Short mmCIF file of C-alpha atoms in Angstrom, two decimals:
data_model
loop_
_atom_site.label_atom_id
_atom_site.label_comp_id
_atom_site.label_asym_id
_atom_site.label_seq_id
_atom_site.Cartn_x
_atom_site.Cartn_y
_atom_site.Cartn_z
CA MET A 182 0.00 0.00 0.00
CA GLN A 183 1.19 3.50 -0.79
CA ALA A 184 1.92 5.69 2.24
CA ILE A 185 2.74 8.80 0.17
CA LYS A 186 1.82 9.62 -3.39
CA VAL A 187 2.97 12.88 -4.97
CA GLU A 188 1.99 13.97 -8.48
CA HIS A 189 3.41 17.04 -10.25
CA LEU A 190 3.75 18.96 -6.98
CA SER A 191 4.87 22.60 -7.34
CA LYS A 192 5.38 25.54 -5.05
CA THR A 193 6.37 29.09 -5.91
CA PHE A 194 7.30 31.79 -3.41
CA ARG A 195 7.03 35.47 -4.25
CA VAL A 196 9.94 37.39 -2.76
CA LYS A 197 10.32 41.17 -2.58
CA ARG A 198 13.35 42.63 -4.31
CA LYS A 199 14.99 45.98 -3.70
CA GLU A 200 18.06 47.76 -4.98
CA LYS A 201 20.85 48.55 -2.53
CA GLY A 202 20.90 51.51 -0.15
CA MET A 203 18.34 54.16 0.86
CA LYS A 204 17.65 55.04 -2.78
CA GLY A 205 16.67 51.43 -3.36
CA SER A 206 14.39 51.50 -0.29
CA ILE A 207 12.57 54.61 -1.54
CA LYS A 208 12.29 53.12 -5.02
CA ALA A 209 10.88 49.92 -3.53
CA ILE A 210 8.08 51.91 -1.87
CA LEU A 211 7.14 53.72 -5.09
CA HIS A 212 7.67 50.78 -7.45
CA PRO A 213 7.66 47.56 -5.46
CA GLN A 214 9.25 44.68 -7.31
CA THR A 215 8.81 41.01 -6.61
CA GLU A 216 10.52 37.94 -7.91
CA GLU A 217 9.04 34.48 -8.16
CA ILE A 218 11.14 31.63 -6.82
CA ARG A 219 10.03 28.17 -7.86
CA ALA A 220 11.04 26.13 -4.83
CA VAL A 221 9.45 22.86 -6.01
CA LYS A 222 8.90 22.09 -9.68
CA ASP A 223 6.67 19.33 -10.90
CA VAL A 224 7.81 16.70 -8.39
CA SER A 225 6.28 13.19 -8.51
CA PHE A 226 7.09 10.08 -6.49
CA VAL A 227 5.54 7.29 -4.44
CA VAL A 228 6.60 5.92 -1.04
CA GLU A 229 5.35 2.48 -0.05
CA GLU A 230 4.14 1.65 3.46
CA GLY A 231 7.02 0.63 5.76
CA GLU A 232 9.66 2.05 3.40
CA VAL A 233 12.62 4.08 4.69
CA LEU A 234 13.31 6.81 2.16
CA ALA A 235 16.12 9.36 2.06
CA PHE A 236 14.93 12.60 0.49
CA ILE A 237 18.09 14.62 0.10
CA GLY A 238 19.60 17.54 -1.77
CA PRO A 239 21.80 20.61 -1.27
CA ASN A 240 20.61 23.59 0.77
CA GLY A 241 17.70 25.36 -0.93
CA ALA A 242 16.89 22.35 -3.13
CA GLY A 243 13.24 22.21 -2.00
CA LYS A 244 13.37 19.35 0.55
CA SER A 245 11.82 21.20 3.48
CA THR A 246 9.22 22.87 1.25
CA THR A 247 8.18 19.40 0.02
CA ILE A 248 7.94 18.05 3.59
CA LYS A 249 5.90 21.10 4.61
CA MET A 250 3.46 20.49 1.75
CA LEU A 251 3.19 16.80 2.71
CA THR A 252 2.41 17.67 6.34
CA GLY A 253 -0.16 20.37 5.52
CA ILE A 254 1.98 23.32 6.65
CA LEU A 255 2.18 24.84 3.15
CA TYR A 256 -0.35 24.91 0.33
CA PRO A 257 1.02 23.73 -3.04
CA ASP A 258 0.48 25.90 -6.15
CA GLY A 259 0.13 22.93 -8.46
CA GLY A 260 -0.16 19.16 -8.48
CA CYS A 261 -1.41 17.08 -5.61
CA ALA A 262 -0.17 14.99 -2.71
CA LYS A 263 -1.79 12.16 -0.81
CA VAL A 264 -0.39 11.01 2.52
CA LEU A 265 -2.10 7.92 3.98
CA GLY A 266 -4.71 8.49 1.27
CA MET A 267 -5.49 12.03 2.48
CA ASP A 268 -4.91 15.42 0.87
CA PRO A 269 -2.86 17.38 3.47
CA THR A 270 -4.46 20.70 2.49
CA LYS A 271 -8.00 19.39 2.90
CA LYS A 272 -7.63 16.95 5.80
CA ARG A 273 -4.75 18.46 7.75
CA ARG A 274 -6.14 17.67 11.21
CA GLN A 275 -7.20 14.14 10.36
CA LEU A 276 -3.84 13.49 8.72
CA ALA A 277 -1.97 14.81 11.79
CA TYR A 278 -3.22 11.78 13.79
CA GLY A 279 -1.39 9.49 11.33
CA ILE A 280 1.92 11.31 10.97
CA GLY A 281 4.77 12.41 13.22
CA THR A 282 7.40 15.08 12.60
CA VAL A 283 10.87 15.64 14.02
CA PHE A 284 12.82 18.71 13.00
CA GLY A 285 16.42 18.45 14.22
CA GLN A 286 17.01 22.19 14.19
CA LYS A 287 13.67 23.16 15.67
CA GLU A 288 11.95 22.55 18.96
CA GLN A 289 8.44 21.32 19.47
CA LEU A 290 8.78 20.72 23.21
CA TRP A 291 8.11 23.28 25.95
CA THR A 292 11.65 24.01 27.09
CA HIS A 293 10.77 25.00 30.66
CA LEU A 294 8.85 21.79 31.34
CA THR A 295 10.14 18.27 31.84
CA PRO A 296 9.93 15.65 29.05
CA TYR A 297 7.31 13.83 31.15
CA ASP A 298 5.02 16.90 31.31
CA ASN A 299 5.60 17.49 27.60
CA PHE A 300 4.61 13.90 26.76
CA ARG A 301 1.41 14.26 28.82
CA PHE A 302 0.58 17.39 26.83
CA PHE A 303 1.26 15.64 23.52
CA GLY A 304 -0.89 12.72 24.69
CA ALA A 305 -3.77 15.18 25.16
CA ILE A 306 -3.13 16.73 21.75
CA TYR A 307 -3.53 13.30 20.14
CA ASP A 308 -6.62 12.46 22.25
CA LEU A 309 -4.95 9.64 24.20
CA SER A 310 -6.51 8.92 27.57
CA GLU A 311 -4.35 9.48 30.66
CA LYS A 312 -3.89 5.73 31.08
CA GLU A 313 -2.94 5.21 27.42
CA THR A 314 -0.49 8.12 27.65
CA GLU A 315 1.16 6.70 30.80
CA ILE A 316 1.55 3.25 29.22
CA ARG A 317 3.02 4.71 26.02
CA ILE A 318 5.39 7.02 27.95
CA ASP A 319 6.63 4.03 29.96
CA GLU A 320 7.11 1.92 26.83
CA LEU A 321 8.96 4.61 24.84
CA SER A 322 10.92 5.85 27.83
CA ASN A 323 12.34 2.35 28.32
CA ARG A 324 13.05 1.90 24.64
CA PHE A 325 14.74 5.32 24.24
CA GLY A 326 16.47 5.25 27.65
CA LEU A 327 14.92 8.44 29.03
CA GLY A 328 14.72 7.20 32.64
CA ASP A 329 17.56 9.37 33.98
CA PHE A 330 16.29 12.68 32.65
CA ILE A 331 12.55 12.32 32.08
CA ASN A 332 11.90 14.70 35.00
CA THR A 333 14.60 17.26 34.10
CA PRO A 334 13.46 20.46 32.35
CA VAL A 335 14.06 20.23 28.59
CA ARG A 336 16.23 23.38 28.61
CA ASN A 337 18.74 21.55 30.85
CA LEU A 338 19.09 18.51 28.57
CA SER A 339 21.97 17.85 26.18
CA LEU A 340 21.20 18.01 22.45
CA GLY A 341 21.24 14.22 22.15
CA GLN A 342 18.82 13.83 25.07
CA ARG A 343 16.55 16.51 23.62
CA ILE A 344 16.44 14.88 20.19
CA ARG A 345 15.52 11.54 21.78
CA CYS A 346 12.69 13.32 23.63
CA GLU A 347 11.55 15.04 20.42
CA ILE A 348 11.37 11.64 18.70
CA VAL A 349 9.44 10.11 21.61
CA ALA A 350 6.96 13.05 21.56
CA SER A 351 6.38 12.46 17.85
CA LEU A 352 5.81 8.71 18.40
CA LEU A 353 3.34 8.81 21.31
CA HIS A 354 0.33 8.47 19.00
CA ARG A 355 1.88 5.63 16.96
CA PRO A 356 2.14 7.52 13.64
CA LYS A 357 2.14 5.48 10.45
CA VAL A 358 4.46 7.93 8.68
CA LEU A 359 7.33 9.75 10.36
CA PHE A 360 8.96 12.80 8.75
CA LEU A 361 12.50 13.29 10.03
CA ASP A 362 14.18 16.52 8.96
CA GLU A 363 17.89 16.25 9.83
CA PRO A 364 17.28 14.35 13.09
CA THR A 365 20.99 13.76 13.81
CA ILE A 366 22.29 17.27 13.12
CA GLY A 367 24.85 18.39 15.72
CA LEU A 368 24.97 15.04 17.52
CA ASP A 369 28.20 13.23 18.41
CA PRO A 370 28.91 9.91 16.61
CA VAL A 371 27.83 7.72 19.54
CA VAL A 372 24.48 9.50 20.01
CA LYS A 373 23.96 9.53 16.23
CA GLU A 374 24.35 5.79 16.16
CA THR A 375 21.88 5.42 19.07
CA VAL A 376 19.28 7.58 17.30
CA ARG A 377 19.74 5.63 14.05
CA GLU A 378 19.30 2.32 15.87
CA LEU A 379 16.11 3.60 17.50
CA ILE A 380 14.71 4.73 14.13
CA ARG A 381 15.58 1.33 12.62
CA GLN A 382 13.93 -0.44 15.54
CA MET A 383 10.78 1.65 15.18
CA ASN A 384 10.56 0.90 11.47
CA ARG A 385 11.06 -2.81 12.12
CA GLU A 386 8.72 -3.21 15.09
CA GLU A 387 5.94 -0.71 14.32
CA HIS A 388 6.30 -0.82 10.53
CA THR A 389 6.51 2.99 10.47
CA THR A 390 7.19 4.58 7.09
CA ILE A 391 10.22 6.88 7.42
CA PHE A 392 10.70 9.96 5.24
CA LEU A 393 14.17 11.22 6.08
CA THR A 394 16.08 14.31 5.01
CA SER A 395 19.68 14.59 6.09
CA HIS A 396 23.03 15.93 4.98
CA ASP A 397 24.71 13.11 6.86
CA VAL A 398 25.56 10.26 4.49
CA GLY A 399 25.86 7.95 7.50
CA ASP A 400 22.13 8.39 8.18
CA ILE A 401 21.31 7.46 4.61
CA GLU A 402 23.70 4.49 4.41
CA LYS A 403 22.61 3.00 7.71
CA LEU A 404 18.88 3.63 7.50
CA CYS A 405 17.61 3.92 3.94
CA ARG A 406 17.07 1.46 1.16
CA ARG A 407 15.96 4.09 -1.35
CA ILE A 408 17.21 7.58 -2.12
CA ILE A 409 15.61 10.54 -3.90
CA ILE A 410 17.89 13.45 -4.71
CA VAL A 411 16.34 16.83 -5.39
CA ASN A 412 18.13 19.86 -6.73
CA ASP A 413 16.75 23.22 -7.76
CA GLY A 414 13.24 22.00 -6.96
CA GLN A 415 13.37 18.94 -9.22
CA ILE A 416 14.04 15.25 -8.71
CA VAL A 417 17.39 14.42 -10.28
CA LEU A 418 17.66 10.84 -9.04
CA ASP A 419 15.30 8.22 -7.62
CA ASP A 420 17.07 4.90 -7.04
CA SER A 421 17.92 2.25 -4.47
CA VAL A 422 21.07 2.78 -2.39
CA GLU A 423 22.21 -0.71 -3.30
CA HIS A 424 21.82 -0.03 -7.02
CA LEU A 425 23.79 3.21 -6.75
CA LYS A 426 26.66 1.49 -4.99
CA HIS A 427 26.60 -1.30 -7.55
CA HIS A 428 26.89 1.20 -10.42
CA TYR A 429 29.76 3.11 -8.81
CA PRO A 430 31.75 0.35 -7.02
CA ASP A 431 34.89 2.47 -6.61
CA HIS A 432 33.14 5.41 -4.98
CA SER A 433 31.75 5.96 -1.52
CA LEU A 434 28.09 7.00 -1.25
CA GLU A 435 29.22 10.49 -0.20
CA GLU A 436 31.31 10.84 -3.37
CA ILE A 437 28.44 9.64 -5.55
CA ILE A 438 26.01 12.12 -3.98
CA THR A 439 28.51 15.00 -4.28
CA GLU A 440 29.05 14.17 -7.95
CA ILE A 441 25.30 14.21 -8.61
CA TYR A 442 24.96 17.61 -6.85
CA LYS A 443 27.86 19.03 -8.89
CA ALA A 444 26.58 17.64 -12.20
CA LYS A 445 23.26 19.38 -11.68
CA GLU A 446 24.97 22.68 -10.80
CA LEU A 447 27.06 22.48 -13.99
CA THR A 448 23.93 21.82 -16.02
CA ALA A 449 22.31 24.85 -14.45
CA VAL A 450 25.36 27.06 -15.18
CA GLY A 451 25.65 25.72 -18.72
CA MET B 266 -20.64 18.35 24.21
CA SER B 267 -18.96 16.41 21.41
CA THR B 268 -15.77 14.43 22.05
CA ALA B 269 -13.79 16.68 19.69
CA VAL B 270 -14.82 19.81 21.64
CA LYS B 271 -14.05 18.09 24.95
CA ASN B 272 -10.61 17.07 23.70
CA GLN B 273 -9.92 20.57 22.40
CA LEU B 274 -10.97 22.01 25.75
CA ARG B 275 -8.72 19.54 27.59
CA VAL B 276 -5.73 20.67 25.50
CA CYS B 277 -6.57 24.36 26.07
CA LEU B 278 -6.80 23.90 29.83
CA LEU B 279 -3.54 21.91 29.88
CA SER B 280 -1.93 24.64 27.80
CA VAL B 281 -2.98 27.37 30.24
CA LYS B 282 -1.95 25.19 33.20
CA TYR B 283 1.49 24.51 31.69
CA ASN B 284 1.94 28.18 30.79
CA ILE B 285 1.39 29.08 34.43
CA MET B 286 3.63 26.20 35.60
CA ARG B 287 6.37 27.49 33.29
CA GLU B 288 6.15 30.97 34.78
CA MET B 289 6.08 29.62 38.34
CA VAL B 290 9.55 28.14 37.83
CA ASN B 291 10.87 31.55 38.92
CA LYS B 292 8.86 32.15 42.08
CA VAL B 293 10.18 35.66 42.86
CA THR B 294 9.55 37.04 39.35
CA PHE B 295 6.15 35.36 39.28
CA LEU B 296 4.95 36.96 42.53
CA THR B 297 6.52 40.39 42.00
CA ASN B 298 5.09 40.66 38.48
CA ILE B 299 1.58 40.07 39.78
CA SER B 300 1.79 42.25 42.87
CA PHE B 301 3.52 45.18 41.14
CA MET B 302 0.87 45.17 38.42
CA ILE B 303 -1.83 45.50 41.10
CA LEU B 304 0.10 48.35 42.77
CA ASN B 305 0.74 50.06 39.44
CA ASN B 306 -2.96 50.00 38.54
CA ALA B 307 -3.98 51.14 42.02
CA SER B 308 -1.66 54.15 41.92
CA ILE B 309 -3.55 55.59 38.93
CA LEU B 310 -6.89 55.22 40.64
CA VAL B 311 -5.62 57.49 43.43
CA GLN B 312 -5.47 60.33 40.86
CA TRP B 313 -9.13 59.75 40.02
CA PHE B 314 -9.99 59.72 43.72
CA ILE B 315 -8.37 63.16 44.14
CA LEU B 316 -10.14 64.47 41.02
CA PHE B 317 -13.53 63.36 42.30
CA ARG B 318 -12.97 65.29 45.55
CA LEU B 319 -12.89 68.43 43.37
CA ARG B 320 -15.76 67.54 40.99
CA GLU B 321 -18.94 65.50 41.31
CA ASP B 322 -18.72 63.87 37.89
CA VAL B 323 -16.28 63.64 34.98
CA GLY B 324 -17.71 63.11 31.50
CA GLY B 325 -20.99 61.98 33.06
CA TYR B 326 -19.30 59.32 35.25
CA THR B 327 -19.41 59.09 39.04
CA PHE B 328 -16.42 57.68 40.97
CA ARG B 329 -18.26 54.35 41.26
CA GLU B 330 -18.63 54.18 37.47
CA ILE B 331 -14.96 55.04 37.03
CA MET B 332 -14.15 52.12 39.33
CA MET B 333 -16.39 49.87 37.20
CA LEU B 334 -14.64 51.17 34.08
CA TRP B 335 -11.19 50.41 35.49
CA GLY B 336 -12.37 47.12 36.95
CA LEU B 337 -13.84 45.87 33.69
CA THR B 338 -10.93 47.11 31.57
CA ALA B 339 -8.28 45.59 33.85
CA ALA B 340 -10.16 42.29 34.23
CA SER B 341 -10.91 41.92 30.48
CA TYR B 342 -7.39 42.90 29.45
CA GLY B 343 -6.00 40.58 32.14
CA LEU B 344 -8.11 37.57 31.22
CA SER B 345 -7.36 37.99 27.50
CA HIS B 346 -3.62 38.00 28.30
CA ILE B 347 -3.92 34.97 30.61
CA LEU B 348 -5.88 32.78 28.19
CA PHE B 349 -5.00 34.15 24.74
CA ALA B 350 -1.73 36.08 25.10
CA ARG B 351 -0.35 34.87 21.76
CA ALA B 352 -3.15 36.68 19.94
CA PHE B 353 -1.30 39.84 20.97
CA SER B 354 2.01 38.75 19.45
CA LEU B 355 0.75 36.93 16.37
CA PRO B 356 2.72 39.06 13.84
CA GLU B 357 6.02 37.78 15.26
CA LEU B 358 4.96 34.17 14.67
CA VAL B 359 3.70 34.92 11.16
CA ILE B 360 6.69 37.00 10.05
CA LYS B 361 9.26 34.53 11.43
CA GLY B 362 7.34 31.51 10.11
CA LYS B 363 6.81 29.96 13.53
CA LEU B 364 3.35 28.47 13.03
CA ASP B 365 4.66 25.11 11.76
CA ALA B 366 4.52 23.39 15.15
CA TYR B 367 0.80 24.14 15.44
CA LEU B 368 0.02 23.13 11.86
CA VAL B 369 1.31 19.57 12.33
CA GLN B 370 -0.95 18.97 15.32
CA PRO B 371 -4.48 17.56 15.01
CA LYS B 372 -6.10 20.46 16.81
CA ASN B 373 -7.61 23.80 15.86
CA VAL B 374 -4.62 25.92 14.75
CA LEU B 375 -6.00 29.24 15.93
CA ILE B 376 -6.92 28.04 19.42
CA SER B 377 -3.62 26.18 19.79
CA VAL B 378 -1.67 29.28 18.77
CA ILE B 379 -3.43 31.88 20.91
CA THR B 380 -3.45 29.71 24.06
CA SER B 381 0.26 28.85 23.77
CA SER B 382 1.52 31.69 25.92
CA ILE B 383 0.66 33.76 28.97
CA ARG B 384 1.54 37.24 30.21
CA ILE B 385 2.01 36.67 33.89
CA SER B 386 1.44 40.28 35.02
CA ALA B 387 -2.06 39.87 33.54
CA ILE B 388 -2.99 37.81 36.63
CA GLY B 389 -2.40 41.06 38.55
CA ASP B 390 -4.68 42.93 36.13
CA LEU B 391 -7.44 40.34 36.52
CA LEU B 392 -7.21 40.30 40.34
CA TYR B 393 -7.16 44.10 40.45
CA GLY B 394 -10.22 44.27 38.20
CA ILE B 395 -12.17 41.83 40.39
CA ILE B 396 -11.19 43.68 43.59
CA LEU B 397 -12.37 46.99 42.10
CA MET B 398 -15.68 45.48 41.01
CA ALA B 399 -16.12 44.14 44.55
CA PHE B 400 -15.71 47.71 45.86
CA CYS B 401 -18.56 48.81 43.56
CA ARG B 402 -21.05 46.86 45.72
CA LEU B 403 -22.83 45.16 42.84
CA GLY B 404 -26.04 43.21 43.29
CA LEU B 405 -26.46 39.63 42.07
CA ARG B 406 -27.85 40.72 38.68
CA GLU B 407 -24.94 43.17 38.22
CA TRP B 408 -22.42 40.44 39.10
CA ILE B 409 -23.93 38.15 36.47
CA LEU B 410 -23.83 40.98 33.92
CA ALA B 411 -20.26 41.86 34.96
CA ALA B 412 -19.22 38.22 34.40
CA LEU B 413 -20.86 38.29 30.95
CA PHE B 414 -19.10 41.58 30.10
CA LEU B 415 -15.80 40.15 31.32
CA VAL B 416 -16.24 37.42 28.69
CA THR B 417 -17.31 39.85 25.91
CA GLY B 418 -14.54 42.29 26.85
CA THR B 419 -11.96 39.49 26.74
CA VAL B 420 -13.27 38.39 23.33
CA VAL B 421 -13.26 41.97 21.97
CA PHE B 422 -9.67 42.66 23.12
CA THR B 423 -8.47 39.30 21.76
CA ALA B 424 -10.41 39.42 18.48
CA PHE B 425 -9.38 43.00 17.73
CA SER B 426 -5.73 42.17 18.25
CA LEU B 427 -6.09 38.94 16.25
CA LEU B 428 -7.71 40.84 13.38
CA LEU B 429 -4.88 43.36 13.16
CA GLY B 430 -2.21 40.72 13.78
CA SER B 431 -3.61 38.50 11.01
CA LEU B 432 -2.93 41.28 8.50
CA SER B 433 0.73 40.25 8.91
CA PHE B 434 0.00 37.47 6.43
CA TRP B 435 -0.28 40.25 3.82
CA PHE B 436 1.76 43.16 5.18
CA LEU B 437 5.07 43.25 7.03
CA ARG B 438 5.51 45.01 10.38
CA MET B 439 1.85 44.92 11.32
CA ASP B 440 3.13 44.32 14.85
CA ILE B 441 3.76 48.07 15.21
CA LEU B 442 0.20 49.03 14.25
CA GLU B 443 -1.23 46.17 16.32
CA ASN B 444 0.74 47.09 19.46
CA GLN B 445 -0.01 50.78 19.24
CA THR B 446 -3.70 50.32 18.50
CA VAL B 447 -4.25 47.79 21.30
CA MET B 448 -2.35 49.94 23.81
CA GLY B 449 -4.33 52.97 22.61
CA MET B 450 -7.52 50.98 23.11
CA VAL B 451 -6.53 50.20 26.72
CA SER B 452 -5.64 53.85 27.40
CA PHE B 453 -8.92 55.19 25.99
CA ALA B 454 -10.83 52.53 27.91
CA THR B 455 -9.80 54.08 31.22
CA TYR B 456 -11.45 57.44 30.46
CA PRO B 457 -15.22 58.17 30.50
CA ASP B 458 -16.76 58.16 27.01
CA GLY B 459 -18.54 61.45 27.76
CA ILE B 460 -15.34 63.38 27.09
CA PHE B 461 -15.22 62.12 23.48
CA GLN B 462 -17.55 63.61 20.88
CA GLY B 463 -18.22 63.42 17.11
CA LEU B 464 -15.81 61.48 14.94
CA SER B 465 -13.53 60.38 17.78
CA ARG B 466 -16.54 58.92 19.60
CA PHE B 467 -17.64 57.05 16.48
CA LEU B 468 -14.11 55.71 15.96
CA LEU B 469 -13.85 54.60 19.58
CA TYR B 470 -17.11 52.71 19.40
CA PHE B 471 -16.85 50.98 16.04
CA ILE B 472 -13.30 51.08 14.66
CA ILE B 473 -11.20 50.79 17.83
CA PRO B 474 -13.93 49.06 19.82
CA VAL B 475 -13.38 50.57 23.27
CA GLY B 476 -17.07 51.41 23.48
CA MET B 477 -18.11 47.80 22.95
CA ALA B 478 -15.45 46.38 25.26
CA VAL B 479 -16.12 48.61 28.29
CA TRP B 480 -18.18 51.80 27.86
CA HIS B 481 -21.49 50.19 26.86
CA PRO B 482 -21.05 47.45 29.51
CA VAL B 483 -20.48 50.08 32.23
CA HIS B 484 -23.62 51.94 31.11
CA VAL B 485 -25.61 48.70 31.26
CA LEU B 486 -24.21 47.93 34.72
CA ALA B 487 -25.10 51.43 35.96
CA ARG B 488 -28.55 51.47 34.35
CA PHE B 489 -29.80 48.33 32.57
CA ASP B 490 -30.48 48.79 28.85
CA ALA B 491 -31.42 45.69 26.81
CA GLY B 492 -30.65 47.46 23.50
CA MET B 493 -27.09 48.24 24.57
CA LEU B 494 -26.64 44.70 25.89
CA LEU B 495 -27.72 43.21 22.56
CA THR B 496 -25.48 45.65 20.65
CA VAL B 497 -22.48 44.52 22.71
CA LEU B 498 -23.29 40.84 22.19
CA GLY B 499 -23.90 41.30 18.45
CA TYR B 500 -20.75 43.37 17.90
CA THR B 501 -18.64 40.87 19.89
CA ALA B 502 -19.90 37.96 17.78
CA LEU B 503 -19.31 39.92 14.56
CA LEU B 504 -15.79 40.98 15.53
CA ALA B 505 -14.87 37.46 16.68
CA GLY B 506 -16.23 35.93 13.46
CA SER B 507 -14.40 38.47 11.28
CA SER B 508 -11.07 38.01 13.05
CA VAL B 509 -11.28 34.19 12.75
CA ALA B 510 -12.17 34.49 9.03
CA VAL B 511 -9.27 36.87 8.34
CA PHE B 512 -6.84 34.60 10.24
CA TYR B 513 -7.79 31.52 8.20
CA ARG B 514 -7.77 33.47 4.95
CA GLY B 515 -4.27 34.68 5.79
CA LEU B 516 -3.10 31.24 6.88
CA LYS B 517 -3.34 30.09 3.25
CA ARG B 518 -0.61 32.65 2.46
CA TYR B 519 1.61 31.42 5.30
CA ALA B 520 5.16 30.99 4.06
CA SER B 521 6.71 29.06 6.98
CA GLY B 522 10.34 29.51 7.99
CA ASN B 523 13.36 27.76 9.35
CA LEU B 524 12.57 28.38 13.01
CA MET B 525 10.18 26.38 15.11
CA GLY B 526 10.45 27.37 18.76
CA ALA B 527 6.75 27.08 19.51
CA ARG B 528 6.84 27.49 23.26
CA THR B 529 10.41 28.38 24.14
#
């Protein structure tokens, strides 16, 4: 069964432009100028249930914009997306019960409260009863090793501890699809490995579909079977990791990805 | 009550509870903020007390009505900043693209956003307002009306700020206009409406809705008038409906951002 289906998805942002200095500011008031930036251009792909997909690309390639359209945060200008069979723009709230999101660079937890209080709040957000919430907190706390710091305010936690708590908060309601946007950014190698193992375990045991964006090739190599590379708002590669490695036996995955990024830039310059 | 409404209410109450818990982490700041706000408000009332020793009425108001005016303004402003404080800082969230965290949750976005923060000194405003109303020696019917006007006043303050703040989806720096207009509304609300005439009076009743938030309610409390009561209720519903409609219209233009500190 398809967990995500995207057809010809597009998104354009209109950005204000002004010439330099005060003269430019005055000119911008009298003759405002805008420029259209096509962040996502005609993107189509399908993700099967239980799949672990790496959705990667250089900065500004359109990864986050795509995730935001798939989670109902942004409205697309063209095309359509279905996540768990629902259109995110029309059934945002209903869809939210079936998906989880973790943004490595952003916080969803209340920093002055403890992880435990945060989880209780998230339990209420997803309509879990107090008993269900307690059972799920216990289960995930054991699995993610939160016992030592579950009652410490989030602002006093290390980055690795916080990320683990962010992941637990996003899993309380047993989402079928989990969007992970750079979940291991800034973590040390040991904690990275722990987080990867937990994601793998979750995919294996709960059959959660994982949609991962990351600049860390280690995340992709150790977690994903399939890779989609986007650049300049378009898909430039959609292949299995195994197939890629087979085609370029003398190169590491990092080298292959870098080459693909560069090739696209050269095409754009040319 | 449907399950969805019950669940939404449960989240709102938890949100307010956690907001207060967050502020209580620093006990000294928490208590001083509240008590100094009460003292600050009380100091201004002393000026009115002195003025009323020189004159019998100001702008058609007796000292008791001035106390009602201050009581209702402080309580409505306070309650709106306890329950819906984020409605007063919406432009910051819109401009910096910080609504993402609320959009990925299966709850009403608007309610989740506006209940996500608290202004702790507002507890002082609310307490001060209630104390002043108690000094006005209201009867049972007046207390019931005062409670109703506390709700309408809270909705008017919140909805007016939400309406202006939602314009940030279209125009940058609406926070300046929103802040100045809401603060102006609070300032005007502490003076009797009798001193305003002509265009300024019209503006203060219908455009910057001070009249609907406090002046009409004080008139109804002093001398019951069903027409005025219905006008306040009708205007409150209209303003609330308009602000919600503008917010959701604007939300479709939301451009997101790279920051997501929802409740830091």
